[in-house]
Coordinates of N, CA and C in Angstrom, one line a residue:
M1 N 146.0 65.6 66.0 CA 147.4 66.3 65.7 C 148.2 66.4 64.1
F2 N 148.1 67.3 62.9 CA 148.3 66.9 61.9 C 149.7 66.4 61.1
N3 N 150.0 65.9 60.4 CA 151.3 65.3 59.5 C 151.5 65.1 58.6
I4 N 152.9 66.4 58.8 CA 153.6 66.9 57.4 C 154.8 65.5 57.0
A5 N 154.7 65.2 55.6 CA 155.8 64.4 55.4 C 156.7 65.7 54.0
I6 N 157.8 65.5 54.8 CA 158.5 66.9 53.4 C 159.9 66.0 52.8
C7 N 159.5 65.8 51.1 CA 160.7 64.8 50.2 C 161.1 65.4 49.2
D8 N 162.2 65.3 50.1 CA 163.8 66.2 48.9 C 164.8 65.8 49.4
D9 N 165.0 65.7 48.0 CA 166.6 64.9 48.1 C 168.5 65.4 47.9
Q10 N 167.3 67.2 48.7 CA 168.5 68.6 48.8 C 167.8 68.5 50.2
M11 N 168.8 67.8 51.2 CA 168.7 68.4 52.1 C 169.2 69.9 53.3
I12 N 169.5 70.5 52.9 CA 169.5 72.2 52.6 C 167.5 72.9 53.1
C13 N 167.4 72.7 50.9 CA 166.7 72.9 50.4 C 164.3 72.3 51.7
A14 N 165.0 71.0 52.4 CA 164.1 70.6 53.1 C 163.6 71.1 54.5
E15 N 165.0 71.1 54.7 CA 165.2 72.1 56.3 C 164.5 73.2 56.6
T16 N 165.0 74.3 54.7 CA 165.6 75.8 54.8 C 162.7 75.5 55.1
L17 N 162.6 73.9 53.9 CA 161.1 74.5 53.9 C 160.0 74.2 55.0
E18 N 161.0 73.0 55.8 CA 160.1 73.1 57.3 C 160.7 74.0 58.3
L19 N 161.4 75.0 57.8 CA 161.7 76.4 59.3 C 160.0 76.8 58.2
S20 N 159.7 77.5 57.8 CA 158.9 78.0 57.3 C 157.8 77.7 57.2
V21 N 157.5 76.0 57.4 CA 156.0 75.5 58.0 C 156.2 75.2 59.0
R22 N 157.2 75.1 59.9 CA 156.9 75.2 61.5 C 156.6 76.7 61.7
K23 N 156.8 78.1 60.9 CA 156.4 79.2 61.4 C 155.4 78.9 60.9
I24 N 154.6 78.6 60.3 CA 153.2 78.4 60.0 C 152.2 77.7 60.9
M25 N 152.8 77.6 61.2 CA 152.8 76.0 61.9 C 152.2 76.6 63.8
D26 N 153.8 77.0 63.5 CA 153.0 77.9 65.0 C 152.3 78.7 66.1
E27 N 151.7 79.4 64.4 CA 151.0 80.6 64.7 C 149.6 79.9 64.9
T28 N 149.5 78.7 64.1 CA 147.8 78.3 64.2 C 147.4 77.6 65.5
K29 N 148.5 77.3 66.6 CA 148.6 77.1 67.7 C 147.8 75.3 68.2
K30 N 148.2 74.7 66.9 CA 147.1 73.4 66.0 C 148.7 72.8 66.8
Q31 N 148.6 71.2 67.3 CA 149.8 70.0 67.5 C 149.8 70.2 65.7
Y32 N 151.0 69.7 65.9 CA 151.7 68.6 64.7 C 153.3 67.6 64.6
N33 N 153.1 66.9 63.4 CA 154.7 66.5 63.7 C 155.1 66.9 61.9
I34 N 156.4 67.1 61.5 CA 156.5 67.2 60.6 C 158.4 66.0 60.8
D35 N 157.8 65.3 59.5 CA 159.1 64.0 59.2 C 160.2 64.3 57.6
I36 N 160.9 64.8 57.7 CA 162.2 65.1 56.4 C 162.8 63.1 55.9
Y37 N 162.7 63.2 54.8 CA 162.9 62.4 53.7 C 163.5 63.0 52.1
T38 N 164.8 61.7 52.6 CA 165.5 62.5 51.2 C 165.7 61.3 50.4
S39 N 165.0 60.8 50.7 CA 164.3 60.1 49.2 C 163.4 59.2 48.5
G40 N 162.6 59.2 48.1 CA 161.4 58.7 47.4 C 161.4 57.8 47.9
K41 N 162.3 56.6 47.7 CA 161.6 55.2 47.9 C 161.7 55.1 49.2
E42 N 163.1 56.0 50.2 CA 163.4 56.1 52.0 C 161.2 55.9 52.2
L43 N 160.4 56.7 51.4 CA 159.2 57.8 52.2 C 158.1 56.7 51.3
L44 N 158.4 55.9 50.1 CA 157.5 54.4 50.1 C 157.0 53.3 51.2
S45 N 158.6 53.7 51.3 CA 159.2 52.5 51.9 C 158.4 52.4 53.8
V46 N 158.3 53.7 54.4 CA 157.6 53.9 55.3 C 156.4 54.1 55.0
L47 N 155.9 55.2 54.3 CA 154.6 54.4 54.4 C 154.1 52.8 54.2
G48 N 154.3 51.8 53.8 CA 154.4 50.9 52.3 C 154.3 49.6 54.4
M49 N 155.0 50.1 54.9 CA 155.1 49.4 56.7 C 154.1 50.0 57.4
G50 N 153.7 50.5 57.4 CA 152.1 51.2 57.7 C 153.2 52.3 59.2
K51 N 153.7 52.8 59.3 CA 154.7 53.2 60.0 C 154.2 54.6 60.3
N52 N 153.7 55.5 59.0 CA 153.2 56.2 59.5 C 152.3 56.7 58.7
M53 N 151.5 57.8 59.1 CA 150.1 57.9 57.6 C 150.5 59.7 57.9
Y54 N 150.3 60.3 57.2 CA 150.1 61.7 56.5 C 149.1 62.9 56.3
D55 N 148.9 63.8 56.6 CA 147.4 64.7 56.0 C 148.2 65.1 55.7
L56 N 149.4 65.5 55.2 CA 150.0 66.6 53.9 C 151.2 66.1 53.3
L57 N 151.7 66.0 52.0 CA 153.1 65.7 52.4 C 153.8 66.7 50.3
L58 N 155.4 68.0 51.4 CA 155.7 68.3 50.3 C 156.5 67.0 49.9
L59 N 156.4 67.8 48.8 CA 157.6 66.5 47.1 C 157.6 67.3 47.0
D60 N 159.4 67.3 46.5 CA 160.1 67.2 45.0 C 159.7 67.2 44.2
I61 N 159.2 67.5 43.0 CA 159.4 66.8 41.5 C 161.0 66.1 41.3
I62 N 161.5 67.0 40.9 CA 163.3 67.4 40.7 C 164.2 66.5 41.4
M63 N 164.7 65.0 41.9 CA 165.5 64.9 42.5 C 166.5 63.9 42.1
G64 N 167.5 64.1 42.6 CA 168.9 63.0 41.1 C 169.3 62.6 40.4
E65 N 169.8 61.7 39.6 CA 169.6 60.9 38.9 C 168.9 59.1 38.9
E66 N 169.3 59.0 40.7 CA 169.0 57.3 40.5 C 168.2 57.0 42.0
E67 N 167.5 58.3 41.8 CA 166.1 58.6 42.5 C 165.5 58.6 42.1
M68 N 163.6 57.9 42.4 CA 162.7 57.9 42.4 C 162.5 59.8 41.8
N69 N 161.9 60.5 40.6 CA 161.5 61.4 40.7 C 159.7 61.8 41.5
G70 N 159.5 62.9 41.8 CA 158.2 62.9 42.9 C 156.7 62.7 42.0
M71 N 156.6 62.4 40.5 CA 156.2 62.1 40.2 C 155.6 61.1 40.1
E72 N 156.7 60.2 40.2 CA 157.1 58.6 40.6 C 156.4 58.1 42.0
V73 N 156.8 59.0 42.1 CA 156.8 58.7 43.8 C 154.7 58.6 44.2
A74 N 154.7 60.2 43.6 CA 152.5 60.2 44.4 C 151.6 59.7 43.3
K75 N 152.2 58.5 42.0 CA 151.7 57.9 41.2 C 151.5 57.0 42.2
A76 N 152.9 56.5 42.5 CA 153.1 54.7 43.3 C 152.1 55.2 45.3
I77 N 152.4 56.4 46.2 CA 151.3 56.6 46.9 C 150.0 55.9 46.2
R78 N 149.6 57.0 45.2 CA 148.2 57.1 45.3 C 147.3 55.4 45.1
T79 N 148.4 54.1 44.6 CA 147.6 53.3 44.1 C 147.0 52.6 45.3
N80 N 147.7 53.5 46.4 CA 146.7 53.0 47.2 C 146.1 53.7 48.5
D81 N 146.1 55.4 48.1 CA 146.0 56.4 49.2 C 146.0 57.1 48.6
D82 N 144.3 57.1 49.1 CA 143.6 59.0 47.8 C 143.5 59.5 48.1
T83 N 144.0 59.2 50.2 CA 143.3 60.7 51.4 C 144.3 61.8 50.6
T84 N 146.2 61.1 51.4 CA 147.1 62.4 51.5 C 146.6 63.1 50.8
T85 N 147.3 64.5 51.4 CA 147.4 65.8 50.3 C 148.5 65.7 49.3
I86 N 148.9 65.9 48.1 CA 150.3 65.6 48.1 C 150.5 67.5 47.3
V87 N 151.9 68.1 47.6 CA 151.2 69.4 47.1 C 152.9 69.2 46.5
F88 N 152.7 69.3 45.0 CA 154.4 69.7 44.2 C 155.3 70.7 45.1
V89 N 156.3 70.4 45.5 CA 157.7 71.1 45.2 C 158.0 71.8 43.9
T90 N 158.8 72.4 43.3 CA 159.8 72.3 42.2 C 160.4 73.1 41.7
S91 N 161.1 72.8 40.3 CA 161.8 74.1 40.9 C 161.5 75.1 38.6
S92 N 160.9 74.0 38.0 CA 160.2 73.8 36.9 C 159.2 73.4 36.9
T93 N 158.4 74.1 36.0 CA 156.7 74.2 35.8 C 156.2 72.9 34.7
D94 N 158.2 72.7 34.3 CA 157.1 71.6 33.0 C 156.2 70.1 33.6
F95 N 156.2 69.6 34.4 CA 155.1 68.9 34.9 C 153.7 68.7 35.5
I96 N 153.2 70.5 35.4 CA 152.4 71.1 36.6 C 151.7 70.5 35.3
L97 N 151.0 69.8 33.8 CA 149.9 68.9 33.5 C 150.1 67.5 33.8
D98 N 151.4 67.2 34.0 CA 150.8 65.3 35.2 C 150.3 65.4 37.1
G99 N 150.2 66.6 36.6 CA 149.7 67.3 38.0 C 148.4 65.8 38.2
Y100 N 147.8 66.2 37.3 CA 146.2 66.3 37.7 C 146.2 64.3 37.9
S101 N 147.2 63.4 37.2 CA 146.6 62.8 36.9 C 147.0 61.8 38.8
V102 N 147.2 62.7 39.2 CA 147.6 62.3 41.0 C 146.7 62.9 42.0
R103 N 145.8 64.1 41.1 CA 145.9 64.7 42.1 C 146.2 65.7 42.7
A104 N 147.2 66.2 42.6 CA 148.1 67.5 43.5 C 147.3 68.6 43.6
L105 N 146.9 68.8 44.8 CA 146.4 70.3 45.4 C 146.8 71.4 44.6
Q106 N 148.6 71.6 44.8 CA 149.0 73.0 44.7 C 150.5 72.5 43.8
Y107 N 151.5 73.6 42.8 CA 152.8 74.0 42.8 C 153.2 74.4 43.5
L108 N 154.2 74.5 44.4 CA 154.9 75.4 45.0 C 156.2 75.6 44.1
I109 N 156.5 77.0 43.9 CA 157.1 76.9 42.9 C 158.5 77.6 43.7
K110 N 160.9 77.1 44.1 CA 161.0 77.3 44.7 C 161.9 78.8 43.9
P111 N 161.9 79.6 45.3 CA 161.8 79.4 46.5 C 160.6 79.5 46.9
V112 N 160.2 78.5 47.9 CA 158.6 78.5 47.9 C 158.0 80.0 48.7
D113 N 156.3 80.4 48.1 CA 156.5 82.1 48.3 C 155.6 81.9 50.0
E114 N 156.1 82.7 51.0 CA 155.6 81.8 52.2 C 154.0 82.3 52.7
K115 N 153.7 84.0 51.9 CA 151.9 83.4 52.0 C 151.6 82.5 51.4
I116 N 151.7 81.8 49.9 CA 151.4 80.5 49.0 C 150.9 79.5 49.9
L117 N 152.3 79.8 50.6 CA 152.8 78.0 51.7 C 151.1 77.9 53.0
R118 N 151.2 79.4 53.2 CA 150.1 79.6 54.8 C 149.3 79.2 54.0
E119 N 148.8 80.1 53.3 CA 147.2 79.6 52.0 C 146.6 78.3 52.5
V120 N 148.2 77.5 51.8 CA 147.7 75.5 51.1 C 147.5 75.3 53.0
L121 N 149.1 75.3 54.0 CA 148.2 74.3 55.4 C 147.3 75.1 55.6
T122 N 146.7 76.8 55.5 CA 145.6 77.2 55.8 C 144.3 76.9 56.0
Y123 N 144.4 76.2 54.1 CA 142.6 75.7 53.9 C 143.1 74.1 54.0
E124 N 144.4 73.3 54.2 CA 144.1 71.7 54.6 C 143.6 71.6 56.4
L125 N 144.3 72.7 56.9 CA 144.3 72.8 58.8 C 142.4 72.1 58.2
N126 N 142.0 73.3 57.8 CA 140.3 74.1 58.4 C 139.7 72.5 56.8
S127 N 140.2 71.7 56.2 CA 139.2 70.5 55.6 C 139.9 69.4 56.1
K128 N 140.7 69.7 57.1 CA 140.6 68.3 57.5 C 140.4 67.7 59.2
T129 N 142.0 69.0 59.7 CA 142.0 68.4 61.3 C 140.9 68.4 62.5
G130 N 140.3 67.0 62.4 CA 139.5 66.6 63.7 C 137.9 66.1 63.0
S131 N 138.6 66.7 61.2 CA 137.3 65.6 60.7 C 136.9 64.5 60.6
S132 N 138.3 63.7 60.3 CA 137.7 62.7 60.1 C 139.4 61.9 61.0
I133 N 140.5 60.7 61.2 CA 140.6 59.5 61.9 C 141.5 59.1 60.6
V134 N 142.5 58.9 60.3 CA 143.1 57.3 58.7 C 143.4 56.5 60.0
F135 N 143.1 55.7 59.3 CA 144.3 54.3 59.0 C 144.4 53.0 58.1
K136 N 146.1 53.1 58.0 CA 146.2 52.5 57.2 C 146.4 50.7 57.2
E137 N 145.9 50.5 56.4 CA 144.9 49.0 55.9 C 146.1 48.4 55.5
K138 N 146.6 47.2 55.5 CA 146.2 46.5 54.6 C 147.3 47.0 52.7
D139 N 146.3 47.3 52.1 CA 146.5 47.5 51.0 C 145.3 49.2 49.9
A140 N 145.5 50.1 52.1 CA 144.9 51.1 51.8 C 144.9 52.8 53.1
T141 N 144.0 52.9 52.3 CA 144.1 53.6 53.5 C 142.5 54.2 53.4
K142 N 142.7 53.6 55.1 CA 140.5 54.9 55.4 C 140.4 56.1 55.3
R143 N 140.0 56.3 56.3 CA 139.5 58.0 56.4 C 137.9 58.2 57.4
V144 N 138.0 57.8 58.6 CA 136.6 57.9 59.6 C 136.9 59.2 60.4
A145 N 135.2 58.9 60.2 CA 134.3 60.4 60.8 C 135.1 59.8 62.5
P146 N 135.0 60.2 63.3 CA 134.7 60.1 64.9 C 134.1 59.3 65.2
S147 N 132.3 60.2 64.8 CA 131.1 59.4 65.6 C 131.0 58.7 65.4
D148 N 131.6 57.3 64.5 CA 131.3 56.6 64.3 C 131.7 55.1 64.7
I149 N 133.2 55.6 65.5 CA 133.8 54.6 65.3 C 132.9 54.2 66.8
V150 N 133.0 52.8 67.3 CA 132.2 52.0 68.4 C 133.7 51.8 69.6
H151 N 134.6 51.6 68.9 CA 135.9 51.8 69.7 C 137.1 50.4 69.2
I152 N 138.1 51.0 70.0 CA 139.3 50.6 69.0 C 139.8 49.7 70.5
E153 N 140.3 48.4 69.7 CA 141.1 48.1 71.0 C 142.6 46.6 69.9
T154 N 143.6 46.7 71.0 CA 144.6 46.1 70.6 C 144.5 45.0 69.8
S155 N 145.4 45.0 68.3 CA 145.1 43.2 67.9 C 146.5 43.0 67.1
G156 N 147.4 42.2 68.2 CA 148.8 42.4 67.6 C 149.2 43.3 68.2
R157 N 150.3 44.0 67.7 CA 150.5 45.3 67.1 C 149.6 45.9 66.4
N158 N 148.3 45.1 66.0 CA 147.9 46.6 65.3 C 146.8 47.4 66.6
V159 N 146.2 47.7 65.8 CA 144.3 47.6 65.7 C 143.0 46.4 65.2
K160 N 142.2 46.6 66.0 CA 141.0 46.3 65.0 C 140.2 48.0 65.5
V161 N 139.1 48.3 64.2 CA 138.8 49.7 64.5 C 137.3 48.7 64.2
V162 N 136.6 48.7 65.3 CA 134.8 48.4 65.2 C 134.2 49.6 65.0
L163 N 134.1 50.3 63.6 CA 132.4 50.8 63.5 C 131.0 50.8 63.9
V164 N 130.0 51.2 64.3 CA 128.8 51.4 63.5 C 127.7 50.1 63.6
N165 N 129.1 49.9 62.0 CA 127.8 49.5 60.8 C 129.6 48.2 60.5
D166 N 130.3 48.9 60.8 CA 131.5 47.2 60.2 C 133.1 47.1 60.9
E167 N 133.8 46.8 61.0 CA 134.9 46.8 61.7 C 135.3 46.8 60.6
F168 N 137.4 47.1 61.1 CA 138.7 46.3 59.9 C 139.0 46.4 60.7
N169 N 141.1 45.7 60.2 CA 142.1 45.5 60.7 C 142.6 47.4 60.5
A170 N 144.1 47.6 61.6 CA 144.8 49.4 60.7 C 145.7 49.3 61.1
Y171 N 146.7 49.0 60.8 CA 148.4 48.5 61.2 C 148.4 50.9 61.9
N172 N 147.9 50.7 63.0 CA 148.4 52.0 63.9 C 148.5 51.1 65.3
K173 N 149.6 51.8 65.7 CA 149.3 51.6 67.7 C 148.5 52.4 68.3
I174 N 147.8 51.9 69.4 CA 146.6 52.4 69.2 C 146.8 53.5 70.9
S175 N 148.5 53.9 71.1 CA 148.5 55.0 71.8 C 148.7 56.2 71.1
D176 N 148.7 55.2 69.6 CA 149.8 57.2 68.2 C 148.2 56.8 67.9
V177 N 146.8 56.5 68.7 CA 145.5 56.1 67.4 C 144.4 57.0 68.9
E178 N 145.5 56.8 69.9 CA 144.9 57.8 71.3 C 144.9 58.7 71.0
K179 N 145.7 59.9 70.5 CA 146.8 61.0 70.4 C 145.2 62.3 69.6
I180 N 145.1 61.1 68.2 CA 144.3 62.1 67.4 C 142.4 62.2 67.3
L181 N 142.7 61.2 68.9 CA 140.4 61.2 68.3 C 140.5 62.2 69.8
P182 N 139.3 63.0 69.7 CA 139.1 63.8 70.2 C 139.1 63.5 71.8
A183 N 140.3 64.3 73.2 CA 138.9 63.9 74.4 C 138.1 64.0 74.4
A184 N 137.2 65.4 74.4 CA 135.4 64.8 75.5 C 134.7 63.7 74.7
D185 N 135.1 62.6 74.1 CA 134.9 61.8 73.9 C 135.0 60.8 73.8
F186 N 136.5 60.4 73.2 CA 137.3 58.8 73.6 C 137.8 59.1 75.3
I187 N 138.1 57.4 75.3 CA 138.4 57.2 76.3 C 139.7 55.6 76.5
R188 N 139.7 56.1 77.5 CA 141.1 54.6 77.0 C 140.9 53.9 78.7
C189 N 139.7 52.9 77.8 CA 139.1 52.7 79.2 C 140.3 50.8 80.0
H190 N 140.7 50.7 79.5 CA 141.6 49.3 79.5 C 142.9 49.4 78.9
Q191 N 143.9 48.9 79.1 CA 145.5 48.7 78.1 C 144.9 48.8 77.1
S192 N 143.7 47.8 76.3 CA 143.7 47.5 74.9 C 142.9 48.3 74.3
F193 N 142.2 49.3 75.5 CA 140.4 49.3 75.3 C 139.9 51.2 74.8
I194 N 139.8 51.1 73.8 CA 139.4 53.3 74.1 C 137.9 52.6 72.7
V195 N 137.2 53.6 74.0 CA 135.3 53.8 73.2 C 135.5 54.7 73.6
N196 N 134.7 55.4 72.2 CA 133.4 56.3 72.1 C 132.5 56.5 73.0
I197 N 132.8 57.4 74.0 CA 131.4 56.8 75.8 C 130.6 57.8 74.8
N198 N 129.4 58.2 73.3 CA 128.9 58.5 73.0 C 127.8 57.3 72.4
N199 N 129.3 56.1 71.8 CA 128.0 55.0 71.8 C 128.0 54.0 72.6
I200 N 128.6 54.1 73.6 CA 128.6 54.0 74.8 C 126.1 53.1 75.3
S201 N 126.2 52.2 75.6 CA 124.2 52.7 76.0 C 124.9 52.6 76.8
E202 N 125.3 51.8 78.2 CA 125.3 51.0 80.0 C 126.8 50.8 79.6
I203 N 127.0 51.3 81.4 CA 127.9 50.7 82.1 C 128.4 49.8 83.5
R204 N 128.4 48.6 83.8 CA 128.7 48.5 84.5 C 129.9 47.7 85.6
H205 N 130.0 47.3 86.8 CA 131.7 47.5 87.0 C 132.6 46.5 86.5
G206 N 133.5 47.1 85.9 CA 133.7 45.7 85.0 C 133.5 46.0 84.0
E207 N 132.3 46.3 83.0 CA 132.6 46.0 81.2 C 131.9 47.4 81.0
A208 N 131.4 47.6 79.6 CA 131.0 48.7 78.6 C 129.5 47.7 77.5
I209 N 129.0 48.4 77.3 CA 128.0 47.9 76.2 C 127.6 48.9 75.9
S210 N 128.4 47.9 74.8 CA 127.8 49.1 73.6 C 127.1 49.6 72.7
V211 N 126.3 50.5 71.6 CA 125.9 50.9 70.9 C 125.4 49.4 70.1
R212 N 125.7 48.1 70.3 CA 126.5 46.9 68.9 C 126.2 45.7 70.0
G213 N 126.4 46.0 70.5 CA 126.1 45.3 72.3 C 127.7 44.9 72.7
D214 N 127.7 45.0 72.1 CA 129.0 44.0 72.6 C 129.7 44.4 73.7
S215 N 130.6 43.7 74.2 CA 131.4 43.9 76.1 C 132.9 44.2 75.6
I216 N 132.9 45.6 76.3 CA 134.3 46.3 76.3 C 134.9 46.1 78.1
P217 N 136.2 45.7 78.1 CA 136.3 45.9 79.2 C 137.0 47.6 80.1
I218 N 136.1 47.1 80.9 CA 137.3 48.4 81.6 C 137.5 48.2 82.9
S219 N 139.1 48.8 83.7 CA 139.8 48.0 84.3 C 139.9 48.7 85.3
R220 N 140.3 48.4 86.9 CA 139.7 48.8 87.8 C 140.8 50.0 87.6
T221 N 141.3 50.4 87.6 CA 142.7 51.8 87.6 C 140.8 53.2 86.1
Q222 N 140.6 52.8 85.8 CA 139.9 53.8 84.3 C 138.1 53.5 85.1
W223 N 137.6 53.1 86.1 CA 136.3 52.8 86.5 C 135.4 54.1 86.7
V224 N 136.7 54.9 87.7 CA 135.6 56.1 88.3 C 135.5 57.3 87.3
A225 N 136.4 57.2 86.4 CA 137.4 57.7 85.5 C 135.8 58.0 83.5
V226 N 135.6 56.3 83.8 CA 134.8 55.4 82.6 C 133.4 56.7 82.7
K227 N 133.9 56.4 84.1 CA 131.7 56.1 84.7 C 131.3 57.8 84.9
K228 N 132.6 58.3 85.4 CA 131.8 59.7 85.4 C 131.6 60.3 84.3
M229 N 132.3 60.0 82.7 CA 132.0 60.5 82.1 C 130.9 60.0 80.9
F230 N 130.8 58.8 81.8 CA 129.6 58.1 80.4 C 127.6 59.2 81.5
I231 N 128.3 59.8 82.2 CA 127.8 60.0 83.8 C 127.0 61.6 82.6
E232 N 128.0 62.3 81.9 CA 128.0 63.5 82.3 C 127.7 63.6 80.2
K233 N 128.0 62.7 79.5 CA 127.4 63.2 78.6 C 125.7 62.7 78.8
K234 N 125.7 61.6 79.3 CA 124.2 61.2 79.4 C 123.4 62.5 79.8

């Protein structure tokens, strides 16, 4: 799933941009999601709660007098997120030099040229889709290669991500993570567990043994599916 956020204090501008993005994304046949925010503070609040993670943020620079401008929003995001690609959408070129400080990929001048927008989306899709999974930690954002994941388990309302040589807790729901993991390698073996079948060394009735030596439960309803996937992979 390729996640996109549009932040513009003028809803008509946000919706116009959304239509262009949807047109281009539909052509790619890739799965995607778009969220619209009309306030930088609202966007930061959502990101701060770990509710959503985005691959690409299309961010207006000039907002209302009572609003944070886009540059301020970008700087706040970059304090703990170095992975989300930021593209500024603006009617002015006055802030171009400031964009280097937040590592902005591109400036799109309103009205947005669809050809340039297509180039930006194509570049981002090619560089990110399927190459890594993004997790939101307490004070940072982590991008992980799927091959490094051994298993993921529910931890309260969030998840624990167990890697070959590390583990960490993330503010993601296991149901959301399941949707973006490569289906050819990962399987929900239990209500509270997802395993990377490539990092399972042995399966027994009721459990899988990982390359780390961890025992991961397999529910009765998933036993046949897990066994079949394990045999086919090996």
